[in-house]
Coordinates of C-alpha atoms in Angstrom, one line a residue:
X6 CA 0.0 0.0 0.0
X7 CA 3.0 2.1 1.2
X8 CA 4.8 1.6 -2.3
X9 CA 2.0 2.1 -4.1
X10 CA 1.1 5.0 -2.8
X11 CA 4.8 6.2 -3.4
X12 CA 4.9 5.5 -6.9
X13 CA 1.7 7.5 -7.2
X14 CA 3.6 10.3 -5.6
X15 CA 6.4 10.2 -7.9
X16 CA 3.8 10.6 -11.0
X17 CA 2.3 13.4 -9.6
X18 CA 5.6 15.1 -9.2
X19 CA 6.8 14.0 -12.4
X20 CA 4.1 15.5 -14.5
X21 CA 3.9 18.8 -12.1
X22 CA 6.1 21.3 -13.4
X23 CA 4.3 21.2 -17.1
X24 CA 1.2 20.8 -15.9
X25 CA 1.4 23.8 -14.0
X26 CA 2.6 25.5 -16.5
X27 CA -0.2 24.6 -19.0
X28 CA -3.0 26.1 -16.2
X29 CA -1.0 29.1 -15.9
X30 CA -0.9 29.3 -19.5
X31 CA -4.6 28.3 -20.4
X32 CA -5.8 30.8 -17.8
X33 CA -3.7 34.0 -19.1
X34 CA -5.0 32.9 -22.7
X35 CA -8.3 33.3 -21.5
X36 CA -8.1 36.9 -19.0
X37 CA -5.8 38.9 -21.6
X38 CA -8.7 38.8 -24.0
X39 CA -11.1 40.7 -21.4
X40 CA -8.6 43.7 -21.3
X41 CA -7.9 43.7 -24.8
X42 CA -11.7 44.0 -25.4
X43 CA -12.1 47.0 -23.2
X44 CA -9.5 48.7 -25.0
X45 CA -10.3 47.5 -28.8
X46 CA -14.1 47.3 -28.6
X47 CA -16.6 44.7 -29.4
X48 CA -15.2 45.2 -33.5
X49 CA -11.6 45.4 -32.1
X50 CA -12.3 41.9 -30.7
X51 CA -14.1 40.3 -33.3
X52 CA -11.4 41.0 -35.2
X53 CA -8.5 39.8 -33.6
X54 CA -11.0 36.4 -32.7
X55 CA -11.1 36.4 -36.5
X56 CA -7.5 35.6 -36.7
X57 CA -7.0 33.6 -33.6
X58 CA -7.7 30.1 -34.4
X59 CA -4.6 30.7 -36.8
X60 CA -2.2 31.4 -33.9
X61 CA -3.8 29.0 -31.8
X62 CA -3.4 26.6 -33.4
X63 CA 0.3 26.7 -34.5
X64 CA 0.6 27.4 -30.5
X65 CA -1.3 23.8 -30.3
X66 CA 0.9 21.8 -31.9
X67 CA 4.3 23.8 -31.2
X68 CA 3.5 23.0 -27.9
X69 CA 1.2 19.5 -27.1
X70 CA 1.7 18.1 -30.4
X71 CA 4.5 17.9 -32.2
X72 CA 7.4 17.8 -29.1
X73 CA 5.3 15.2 -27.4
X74 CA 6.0 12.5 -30.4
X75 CA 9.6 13.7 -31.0
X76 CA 10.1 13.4 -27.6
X77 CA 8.9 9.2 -27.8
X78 CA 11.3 8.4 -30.3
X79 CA 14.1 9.7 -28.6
X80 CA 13.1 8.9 -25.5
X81 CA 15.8 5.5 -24.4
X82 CA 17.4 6.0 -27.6
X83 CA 21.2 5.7 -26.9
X84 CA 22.5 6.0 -30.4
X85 CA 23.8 9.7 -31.2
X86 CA 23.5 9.2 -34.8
X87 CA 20.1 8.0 -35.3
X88 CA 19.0 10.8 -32.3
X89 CA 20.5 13.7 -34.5
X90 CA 18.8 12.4 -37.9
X91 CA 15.7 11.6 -36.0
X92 CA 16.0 15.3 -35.3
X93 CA 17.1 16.4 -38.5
X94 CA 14.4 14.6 -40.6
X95 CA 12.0 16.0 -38.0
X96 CA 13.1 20.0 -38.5
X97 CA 13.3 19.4 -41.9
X98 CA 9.8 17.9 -42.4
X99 CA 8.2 20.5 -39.9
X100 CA 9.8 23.1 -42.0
X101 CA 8.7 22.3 -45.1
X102 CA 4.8 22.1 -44.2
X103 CA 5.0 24.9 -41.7
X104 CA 6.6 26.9 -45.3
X105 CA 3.7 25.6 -47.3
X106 CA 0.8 26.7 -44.3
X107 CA 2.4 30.1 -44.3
X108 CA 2.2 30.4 -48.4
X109 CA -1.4 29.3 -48.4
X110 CA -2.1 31.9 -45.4
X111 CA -0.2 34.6 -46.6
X112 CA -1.0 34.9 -50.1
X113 CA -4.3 33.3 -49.8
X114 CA -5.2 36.1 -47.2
X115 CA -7.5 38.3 -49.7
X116 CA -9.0 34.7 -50.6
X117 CA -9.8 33.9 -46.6
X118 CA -11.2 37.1 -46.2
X119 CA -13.4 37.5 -48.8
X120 CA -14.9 34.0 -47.7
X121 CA -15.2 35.6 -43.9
X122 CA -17.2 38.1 -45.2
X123 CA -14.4 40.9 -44.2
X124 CA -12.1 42.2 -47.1
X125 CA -10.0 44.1 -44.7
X126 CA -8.9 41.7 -42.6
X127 CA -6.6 40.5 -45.1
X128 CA -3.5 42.3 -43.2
X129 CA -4.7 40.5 -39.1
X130 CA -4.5 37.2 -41.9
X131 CA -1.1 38.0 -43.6
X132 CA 0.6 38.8 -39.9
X133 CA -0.9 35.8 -38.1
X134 CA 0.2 33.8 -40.7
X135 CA 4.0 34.0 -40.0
X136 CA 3.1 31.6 -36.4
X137 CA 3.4 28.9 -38.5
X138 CA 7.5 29.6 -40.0
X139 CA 8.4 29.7 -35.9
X140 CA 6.3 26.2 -35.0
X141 CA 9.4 23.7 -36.3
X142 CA 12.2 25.2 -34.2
X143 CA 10.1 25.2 -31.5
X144 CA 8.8 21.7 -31.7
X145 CA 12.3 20.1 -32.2
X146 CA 14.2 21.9 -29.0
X147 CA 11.1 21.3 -27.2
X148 CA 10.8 17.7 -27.7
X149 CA 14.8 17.2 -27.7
X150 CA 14.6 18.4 -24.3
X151 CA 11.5 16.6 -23.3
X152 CA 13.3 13.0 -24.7
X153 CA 15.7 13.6 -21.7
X154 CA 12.6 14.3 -18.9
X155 CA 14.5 17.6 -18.8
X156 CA 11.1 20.1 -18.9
X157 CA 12.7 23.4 -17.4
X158 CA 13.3 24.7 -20.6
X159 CA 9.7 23.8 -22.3
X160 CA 8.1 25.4 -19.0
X161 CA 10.2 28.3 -19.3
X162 CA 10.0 29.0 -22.7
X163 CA 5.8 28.5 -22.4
X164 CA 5.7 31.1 -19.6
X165 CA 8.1 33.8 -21.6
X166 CA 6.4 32.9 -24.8
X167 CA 2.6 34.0 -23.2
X168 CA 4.1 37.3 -21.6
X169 CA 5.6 38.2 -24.2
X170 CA 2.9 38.2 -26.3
X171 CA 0.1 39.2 -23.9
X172 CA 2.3 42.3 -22.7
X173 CA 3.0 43.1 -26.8
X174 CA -0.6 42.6 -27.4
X175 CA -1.9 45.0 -25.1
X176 CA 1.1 47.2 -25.1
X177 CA 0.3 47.2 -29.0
X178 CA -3.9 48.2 -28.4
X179 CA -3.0 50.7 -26.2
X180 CA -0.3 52.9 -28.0
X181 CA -1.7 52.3 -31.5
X182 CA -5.1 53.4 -31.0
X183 CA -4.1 56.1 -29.2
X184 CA -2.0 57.3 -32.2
X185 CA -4.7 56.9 -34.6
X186 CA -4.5 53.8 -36.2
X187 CA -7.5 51.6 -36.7
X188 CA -8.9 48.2 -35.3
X189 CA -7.4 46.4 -38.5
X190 CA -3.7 47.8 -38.3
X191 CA -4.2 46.9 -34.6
X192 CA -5.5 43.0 -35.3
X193 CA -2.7 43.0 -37.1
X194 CA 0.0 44.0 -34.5
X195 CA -1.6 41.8 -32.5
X196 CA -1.1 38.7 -34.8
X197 CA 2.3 40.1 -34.6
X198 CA 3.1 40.3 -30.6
X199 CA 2.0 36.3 -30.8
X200 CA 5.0 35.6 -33.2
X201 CA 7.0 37.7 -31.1
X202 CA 6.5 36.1 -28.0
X203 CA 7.4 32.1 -30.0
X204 CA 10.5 33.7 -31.2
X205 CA 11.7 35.2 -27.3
X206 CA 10.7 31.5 -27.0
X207 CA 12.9 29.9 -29.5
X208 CA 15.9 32.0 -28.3
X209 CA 15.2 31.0 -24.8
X210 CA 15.4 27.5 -25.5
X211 CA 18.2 27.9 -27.9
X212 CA 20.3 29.5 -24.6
X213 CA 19.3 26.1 -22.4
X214 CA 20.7 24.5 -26.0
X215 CA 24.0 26.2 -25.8
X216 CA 27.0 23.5 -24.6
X217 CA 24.4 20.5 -24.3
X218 CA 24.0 19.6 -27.8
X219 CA 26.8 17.2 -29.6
X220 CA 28.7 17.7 -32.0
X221 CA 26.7 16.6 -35.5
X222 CA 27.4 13.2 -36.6
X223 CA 25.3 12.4 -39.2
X224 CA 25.1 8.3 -41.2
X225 CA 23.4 8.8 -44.1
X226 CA 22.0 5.1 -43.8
X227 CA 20.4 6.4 -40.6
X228 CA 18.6 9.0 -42.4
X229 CA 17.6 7.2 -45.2
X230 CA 16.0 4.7 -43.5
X231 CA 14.1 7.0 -40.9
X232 CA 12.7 9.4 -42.9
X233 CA 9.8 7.7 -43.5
X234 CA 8.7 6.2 -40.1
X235 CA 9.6 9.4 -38.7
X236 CA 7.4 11.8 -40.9
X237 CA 4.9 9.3 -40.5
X238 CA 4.8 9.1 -36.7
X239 CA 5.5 12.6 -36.3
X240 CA 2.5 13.7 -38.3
X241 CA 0.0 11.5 -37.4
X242 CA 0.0 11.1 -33.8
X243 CA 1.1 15.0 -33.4
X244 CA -2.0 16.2 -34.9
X245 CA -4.5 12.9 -33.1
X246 CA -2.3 13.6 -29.5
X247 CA -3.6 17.0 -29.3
X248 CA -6.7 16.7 -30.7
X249 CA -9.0 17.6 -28.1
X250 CA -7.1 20.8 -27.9
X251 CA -7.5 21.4 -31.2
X252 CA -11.6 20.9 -31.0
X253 CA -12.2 24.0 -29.3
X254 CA -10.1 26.1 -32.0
X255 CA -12.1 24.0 -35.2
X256 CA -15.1 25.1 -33.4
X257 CA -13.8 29.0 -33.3
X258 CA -12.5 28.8 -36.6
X259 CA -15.6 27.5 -38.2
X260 CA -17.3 30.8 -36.2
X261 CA -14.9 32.4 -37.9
X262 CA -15.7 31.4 -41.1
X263 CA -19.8 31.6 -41.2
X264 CA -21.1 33.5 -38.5
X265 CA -20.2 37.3 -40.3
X266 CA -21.2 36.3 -43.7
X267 CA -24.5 34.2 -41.5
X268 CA -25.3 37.5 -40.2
X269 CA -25.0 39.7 -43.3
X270 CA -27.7 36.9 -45.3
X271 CA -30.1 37.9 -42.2
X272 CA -30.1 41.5 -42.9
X273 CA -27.5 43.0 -40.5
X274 CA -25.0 45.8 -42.2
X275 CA -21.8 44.9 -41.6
X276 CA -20.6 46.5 -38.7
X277 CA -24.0 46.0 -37.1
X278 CA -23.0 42.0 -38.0
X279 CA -19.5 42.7 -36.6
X280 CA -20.1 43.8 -33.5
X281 CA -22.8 41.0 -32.9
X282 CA -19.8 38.8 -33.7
X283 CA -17.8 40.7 -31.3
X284 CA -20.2 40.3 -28.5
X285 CA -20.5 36.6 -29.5
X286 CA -17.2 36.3 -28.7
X287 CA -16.9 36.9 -25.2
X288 CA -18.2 33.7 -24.6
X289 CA -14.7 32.1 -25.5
X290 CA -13.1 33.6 -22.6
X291 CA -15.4 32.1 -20.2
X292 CA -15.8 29.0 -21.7
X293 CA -12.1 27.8 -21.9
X294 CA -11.7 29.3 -18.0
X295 CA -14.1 26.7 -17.0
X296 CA -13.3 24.2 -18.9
X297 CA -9.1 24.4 -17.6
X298 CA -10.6 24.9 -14.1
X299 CA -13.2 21.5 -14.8
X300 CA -10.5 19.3 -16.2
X301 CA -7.5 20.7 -14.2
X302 CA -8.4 18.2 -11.3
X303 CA -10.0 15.7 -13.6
X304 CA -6.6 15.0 -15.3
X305 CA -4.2 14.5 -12.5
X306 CA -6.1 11.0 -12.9
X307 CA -4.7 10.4 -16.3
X308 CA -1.1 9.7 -16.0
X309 CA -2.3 7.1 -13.0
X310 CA -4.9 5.6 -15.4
X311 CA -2.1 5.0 -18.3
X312 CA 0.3 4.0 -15.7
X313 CA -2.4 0.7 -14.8
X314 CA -3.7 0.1 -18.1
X315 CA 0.3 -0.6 -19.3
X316 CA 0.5 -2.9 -16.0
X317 CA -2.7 -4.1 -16.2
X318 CA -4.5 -3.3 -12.9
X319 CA -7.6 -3.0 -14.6
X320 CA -9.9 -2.6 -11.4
X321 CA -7.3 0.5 -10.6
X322 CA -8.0 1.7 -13.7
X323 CA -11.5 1.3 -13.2
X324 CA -10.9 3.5 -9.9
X325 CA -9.0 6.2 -11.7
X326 CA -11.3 6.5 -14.5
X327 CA -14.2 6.7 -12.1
X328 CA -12.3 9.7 -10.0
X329 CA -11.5 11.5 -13.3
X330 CA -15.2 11.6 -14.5
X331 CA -16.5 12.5 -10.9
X332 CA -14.5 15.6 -10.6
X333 CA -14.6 17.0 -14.2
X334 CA -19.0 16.4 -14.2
X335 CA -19.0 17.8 -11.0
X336 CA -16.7 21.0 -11.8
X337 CA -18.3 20.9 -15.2
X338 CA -21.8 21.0 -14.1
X339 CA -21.5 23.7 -11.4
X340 CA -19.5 26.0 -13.7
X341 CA -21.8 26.1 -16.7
X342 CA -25.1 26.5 -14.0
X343 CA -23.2 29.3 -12.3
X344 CA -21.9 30.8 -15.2
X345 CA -25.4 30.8 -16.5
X346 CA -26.9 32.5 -12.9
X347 CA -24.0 34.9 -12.5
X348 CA -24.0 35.8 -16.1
X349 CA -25.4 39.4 -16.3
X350 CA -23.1 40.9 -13.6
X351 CA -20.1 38.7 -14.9
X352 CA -20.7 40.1 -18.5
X353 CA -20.9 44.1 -17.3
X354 CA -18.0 43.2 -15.1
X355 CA -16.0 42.2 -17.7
X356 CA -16.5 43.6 -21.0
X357 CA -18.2 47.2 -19.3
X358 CA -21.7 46.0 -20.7
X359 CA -24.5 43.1 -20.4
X360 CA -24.9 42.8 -24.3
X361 CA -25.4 38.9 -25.5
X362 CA -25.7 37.7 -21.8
X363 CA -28.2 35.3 -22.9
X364 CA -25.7 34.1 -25.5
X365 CA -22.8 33.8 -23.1
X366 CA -25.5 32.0 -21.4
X367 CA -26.1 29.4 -23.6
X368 CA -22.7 29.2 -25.1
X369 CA -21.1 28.3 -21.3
X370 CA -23.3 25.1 -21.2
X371 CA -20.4 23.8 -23.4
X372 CA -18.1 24.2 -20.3
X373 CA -19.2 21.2 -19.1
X374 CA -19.4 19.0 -22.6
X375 CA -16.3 20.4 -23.4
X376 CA -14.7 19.4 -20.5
X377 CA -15.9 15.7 -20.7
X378 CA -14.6 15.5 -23.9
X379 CA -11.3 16.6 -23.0
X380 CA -11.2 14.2 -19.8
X381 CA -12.2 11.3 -22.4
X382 CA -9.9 11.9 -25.1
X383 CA -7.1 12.0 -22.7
X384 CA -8.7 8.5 -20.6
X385 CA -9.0 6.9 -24.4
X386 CA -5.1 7.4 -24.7
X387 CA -4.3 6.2 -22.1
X388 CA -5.7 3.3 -23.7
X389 CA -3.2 3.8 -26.4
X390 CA -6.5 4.9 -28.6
X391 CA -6.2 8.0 -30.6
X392 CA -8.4 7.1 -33.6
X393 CA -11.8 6.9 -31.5
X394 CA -11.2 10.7 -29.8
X395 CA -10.2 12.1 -33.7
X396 CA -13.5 10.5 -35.6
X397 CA -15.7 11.6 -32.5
X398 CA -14.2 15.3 -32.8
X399 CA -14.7 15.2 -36.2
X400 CA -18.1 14.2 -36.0
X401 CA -18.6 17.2 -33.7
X402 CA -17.1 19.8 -36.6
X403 CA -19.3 18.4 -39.3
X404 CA -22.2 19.2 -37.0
X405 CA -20.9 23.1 -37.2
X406 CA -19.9 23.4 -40.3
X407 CA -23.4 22.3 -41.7
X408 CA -25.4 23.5 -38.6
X409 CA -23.8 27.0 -38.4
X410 CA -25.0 28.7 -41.8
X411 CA -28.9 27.5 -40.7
X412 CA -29.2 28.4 -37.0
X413 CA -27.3 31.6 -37.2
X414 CA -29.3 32.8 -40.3
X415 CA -32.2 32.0 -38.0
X416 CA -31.5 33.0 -34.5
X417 CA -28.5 34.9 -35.1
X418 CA -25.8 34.6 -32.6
X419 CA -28.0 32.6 -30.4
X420 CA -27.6 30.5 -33.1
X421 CA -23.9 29.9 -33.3
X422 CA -24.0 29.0 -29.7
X423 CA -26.9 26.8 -29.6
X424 CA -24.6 24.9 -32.4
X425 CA -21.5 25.2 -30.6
X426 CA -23.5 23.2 -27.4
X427 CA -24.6 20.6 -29.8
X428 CA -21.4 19.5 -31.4
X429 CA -19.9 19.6 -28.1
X430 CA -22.7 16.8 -26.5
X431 CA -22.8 14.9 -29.3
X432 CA -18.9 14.7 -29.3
X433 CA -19.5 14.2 -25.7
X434 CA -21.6 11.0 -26.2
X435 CA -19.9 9.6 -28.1
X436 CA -16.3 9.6 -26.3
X437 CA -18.0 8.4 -23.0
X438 CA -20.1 5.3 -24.7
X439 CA -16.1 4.7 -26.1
X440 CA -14.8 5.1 -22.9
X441 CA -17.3 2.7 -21.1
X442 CA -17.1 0.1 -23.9
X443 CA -13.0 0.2 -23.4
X444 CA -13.0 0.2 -19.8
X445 CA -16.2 -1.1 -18.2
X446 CA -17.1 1.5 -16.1
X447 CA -20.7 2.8 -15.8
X448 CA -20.0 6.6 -15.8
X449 CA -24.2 7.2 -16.6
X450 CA -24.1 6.4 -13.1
X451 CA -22.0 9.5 -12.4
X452 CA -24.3 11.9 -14.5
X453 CA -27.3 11.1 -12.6
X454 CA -26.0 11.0 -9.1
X455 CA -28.0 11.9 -6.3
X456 CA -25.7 13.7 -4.1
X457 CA -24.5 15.5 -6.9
X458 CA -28.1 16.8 -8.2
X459 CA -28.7 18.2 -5.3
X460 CA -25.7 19.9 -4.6
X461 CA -26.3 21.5 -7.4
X462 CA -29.9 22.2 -6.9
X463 CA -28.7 23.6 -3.2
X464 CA -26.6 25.8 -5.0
X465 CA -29.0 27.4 -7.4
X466 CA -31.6 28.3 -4.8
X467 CA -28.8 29.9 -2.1
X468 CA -27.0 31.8 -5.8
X469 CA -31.0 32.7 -6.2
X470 CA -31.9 34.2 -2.5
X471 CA -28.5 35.8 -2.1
X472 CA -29.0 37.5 -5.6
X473 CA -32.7 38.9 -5.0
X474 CA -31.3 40.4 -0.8
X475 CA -28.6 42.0 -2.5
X476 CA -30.4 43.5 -5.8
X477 CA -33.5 44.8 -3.1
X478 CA -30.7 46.0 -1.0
X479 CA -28.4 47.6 -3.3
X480 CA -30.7 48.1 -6.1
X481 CA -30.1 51.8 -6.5
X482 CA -26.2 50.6 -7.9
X483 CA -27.6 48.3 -10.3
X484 CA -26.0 49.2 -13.4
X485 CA -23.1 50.3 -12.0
X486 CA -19.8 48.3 -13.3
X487 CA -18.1 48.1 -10.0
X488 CA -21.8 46.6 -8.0
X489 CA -21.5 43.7 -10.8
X490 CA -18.2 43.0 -10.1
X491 CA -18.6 42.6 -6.0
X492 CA -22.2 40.8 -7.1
X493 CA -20.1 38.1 -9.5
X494 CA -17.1 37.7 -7.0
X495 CA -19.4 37.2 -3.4
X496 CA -21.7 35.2 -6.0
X497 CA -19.0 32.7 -7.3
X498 CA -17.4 32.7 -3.8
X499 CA -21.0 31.9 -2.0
X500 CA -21.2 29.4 -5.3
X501 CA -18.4 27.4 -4.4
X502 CA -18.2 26.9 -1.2
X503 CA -22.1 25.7 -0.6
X504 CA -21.7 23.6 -3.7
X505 CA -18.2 21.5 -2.3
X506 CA -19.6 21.3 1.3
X507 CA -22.7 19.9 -0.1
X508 CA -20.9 17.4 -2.5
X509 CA -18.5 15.7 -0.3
X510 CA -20.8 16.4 3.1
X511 CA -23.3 14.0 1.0
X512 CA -21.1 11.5 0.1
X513 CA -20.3 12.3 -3.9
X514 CA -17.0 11.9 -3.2
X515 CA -15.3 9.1 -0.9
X516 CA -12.2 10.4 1.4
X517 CA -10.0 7.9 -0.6
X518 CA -11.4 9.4 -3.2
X519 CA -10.0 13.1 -2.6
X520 CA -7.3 11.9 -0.5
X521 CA -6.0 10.9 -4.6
X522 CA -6.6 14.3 -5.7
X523 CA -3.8 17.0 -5.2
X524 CA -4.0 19.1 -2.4
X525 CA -6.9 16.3 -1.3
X526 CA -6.7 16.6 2.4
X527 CA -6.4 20.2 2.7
X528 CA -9.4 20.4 0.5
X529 CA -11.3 18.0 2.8
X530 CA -10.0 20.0 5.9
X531 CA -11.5 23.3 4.2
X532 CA -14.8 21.9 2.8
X533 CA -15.1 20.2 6.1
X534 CA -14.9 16.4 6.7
X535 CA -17.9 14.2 5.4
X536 CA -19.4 12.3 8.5

């Protein structure tokens, strides 16, 4: 019991650093948007959301994808020669399709545009395109260093990569438009600070590299015969490894793609359709918050799953998988419901006004479909399965790229969020009916707990009372930007404490249970012990 629970230990601490580091990242990517909104506008915004599924995902696989593969073939591998042309074929092979992405983006900019509905922003296109030139250098040094379980350098590079760029992209809003230049030029810089921030990156990495790297001794033998497998591995598991990252981005980039040229075939003018857009977008900020904060618990169960799947403890497995799916639908469930009550005040808050609340409404009930699919896809390879979590996603993105046109010519931006919710359950249901058939575990028994229903019922009705005293107490400040913000803070705070009390107090959880989760018996000494 004692060993095991040691080896358990040593996981945690193995995957800690980067796992960190990926929260700390996922949740600056999701804040520096609210502050870049306030100073760009709702068109400021739409605009740069126009262009960031392009970033993103070059970010994606720079980062997840890519280094993660290289990283298994060097991983143990002892010969120098077939290490450095494992490498080599690797840069080389990045290069040239990272080259042929930035051709089609770059010179096919006025082509994207025009299909986006927006002729202008071909420059945001043009600059966002160079991301993908920086993607190979930072993929091979990331996985060379990640072959020797050395992650320092990938952490650190991450951390200065997202400062970078968050400080250039707000540095950027703020001086240009106060010198007169307009949303477009400033897209455009923007595109530009996220470049800037992957090359501070690169050169950070390269000064880790300097004095560790041998001297290059290349067999041409070596290279001949590796080019193949190694393209081929590199490619296909980089792009299915971080596939449940990349969902989210599809899903924005198909927005991209059909919600201004949707809302123009409606009737809206342009900027009337653009700023729509813009408000639509606010939801993506909230929505990739929860869904970090859902699964960031939810996955410290993962490397412990793979761990007894490749020893073959199945019923541990069966325990793990069971922990992973109890925290994420809890999490899941109480974020989107309290995103959904706390909405208004959040909204004005945040972006100054309540404008699309009812979207941002509808559009967090993905938080917690989102997040199931990412704990899934991660469970299923685990299993060594990436095929199941890439046909289910893919599934998902044909339901919004045939869906999207319809509902948002209909219901307008409603629309695009009623579709985004969609794809996301039916992606949803289909990884957990995969997951159950692999592993044997009844997670419909999880979804319809009753110590977790009514936990979260509980928490509606106190969100509700404490709501109504404070708006017949303080109604005279409603409206008022800085009452919203004390009403969403004392409101989320109110929301999470009577919602965890209630869940382990009635037995959702066992003590063994969060004793497995980091940080698990400080949680249960603050939450208060279940009797």
């Amino acid at each position: 019991m004692n060993r095991s629970f040691q080896e358990h230990k040593r996981i945690w601490k193995g995957a800690w650093l980067l796992t960190v580091t990926a929260l700390f990242i996922k949740i600056l990517s999701a804040v520096y948007r609210i502050p870049y909104q306030n100073i760009a506008g709702d068109i400021g915004f739409y605009i740069y959301q126009q262009v960031y599924p392009i970033y993103s995902a070059a970010f994606i696989l720079s980062t997840y994808g890519f280094p993660v593969v290289l990283s298994q073939m060097l991983t143990g591998e002892r010969n120098r020669s077939k290490r450095q042309s494992t490498l080599l074929i690797s840069l080389s092979a990045l290069t040239l399709v990272a080259t042929g992405l930035f051709i089609v983006t770059y010179f096919g900019a006025s082509t994207i545009a025009k299909v986006m509905g927006d002729e202008a922003l071909v420059l945001p296109l043009k600059a966002s395109s160079f991301s993908f030139l920086v993607v190979p250098f930072l993929s091979t040094l990331r996985g060379y260093f990640q072959a020797d379980q050395w992650m320092t350098p990938t952490a650190i590079s991450q951390i200065v990569e997202q400062l970078v760029r968050v400080f250039g992209i707000l540095g950027f809003a703020i001086f240009l438009l106060a010198h007169g230049y307009n949303v477009y030029e400033t897209g455009a810089a923007a595109a530009l600070s996220s470049v800037l921030g992957a090359l501070t990156a690169v050169i950070v990495l390269l000064f880790f590299l300097h004095g560790k790297f041998d001297s290059i001794k290349l067999d041409s033998k070596y290279v001949r015969r590796l080019i193949k497998p190694v393209v081929y591995r590199l490619f296909k598991h980089g792009l299915l490894i971080c596939i449940s990252s990349l969902f989210i981005v599809s899903l924005q980039f198909i927005d991209a793609m059909t919600v201004l040229n949707s809302l123009m075939s409606k009737g809206f003018e342009l900027e009337a359709a653009q700023v729509l857009k813009g408000v639509y977008d606010r939801s993506h900020p909230f929505v990739q918050l929860g869904a970090t904060l859902a699964v960031s618990l939810s996955l410290t169960s993962v490397p412990l799953i793979t761990q007894t799947v490749k020893k073959r403890k199945y019923n541990e497995t069966k325990k793990y998988i069971t922990l992973a799916y109890r925290v994420c639908v809890a999490i899941g469930s109480a974020a989107s419901i309290g995103l959904a009550l706390v909405i208004v005040p959040a909204n004005q808050m945040l972006y100054e006004t309540s404008d699309g609340s009812f979207t941002l409404a509808i559009a967090g009930s993905s938080i917690f479909f989102y997040s199931i699919v990412l704990t899934s896809v991660a469970v299923l390879q685990g299993y060594g399965d990436y095929w199941t979590p890439a046909r289910s996603i893919a599934i998902g993105c044909a339901i919004k790229v045939v869906l999207n046109p319809l509902f948002v010519h209909l219901f307008a931006i409603n629309g695009a969020a009623i579709v985004t919710v969609l794809s996301t359950m039916v992606t949803c249901a289909l990884l957990v009916r995969q997951v159950e058939t692999r592993s044997g575990v009844h997670l419909r028994e999880i979804f319809i707990s009753q110590s977790l229903v009514v936990s979260l019922f509980y928490m509606i009705f106190i969100i509700l009372v404490y709501q109504f005293i404070i708006d017949q107490m303080f109604g005279v400040m409603n409206g008022s930007r800085l009452f919203a913000g004390i009403e969403t803070i004392t409101t989320v705070m109110i929301g999470v404490i009577v919602f965890g009390r209630t869940l382990v107090k009635r037995g959702y959880f066992s003590i063994d249970e969060l004793l497995n989760l980091p940080f698990g018996e400080k949680f249960i000494l603050f939450l208060g012990k279940r009797k």
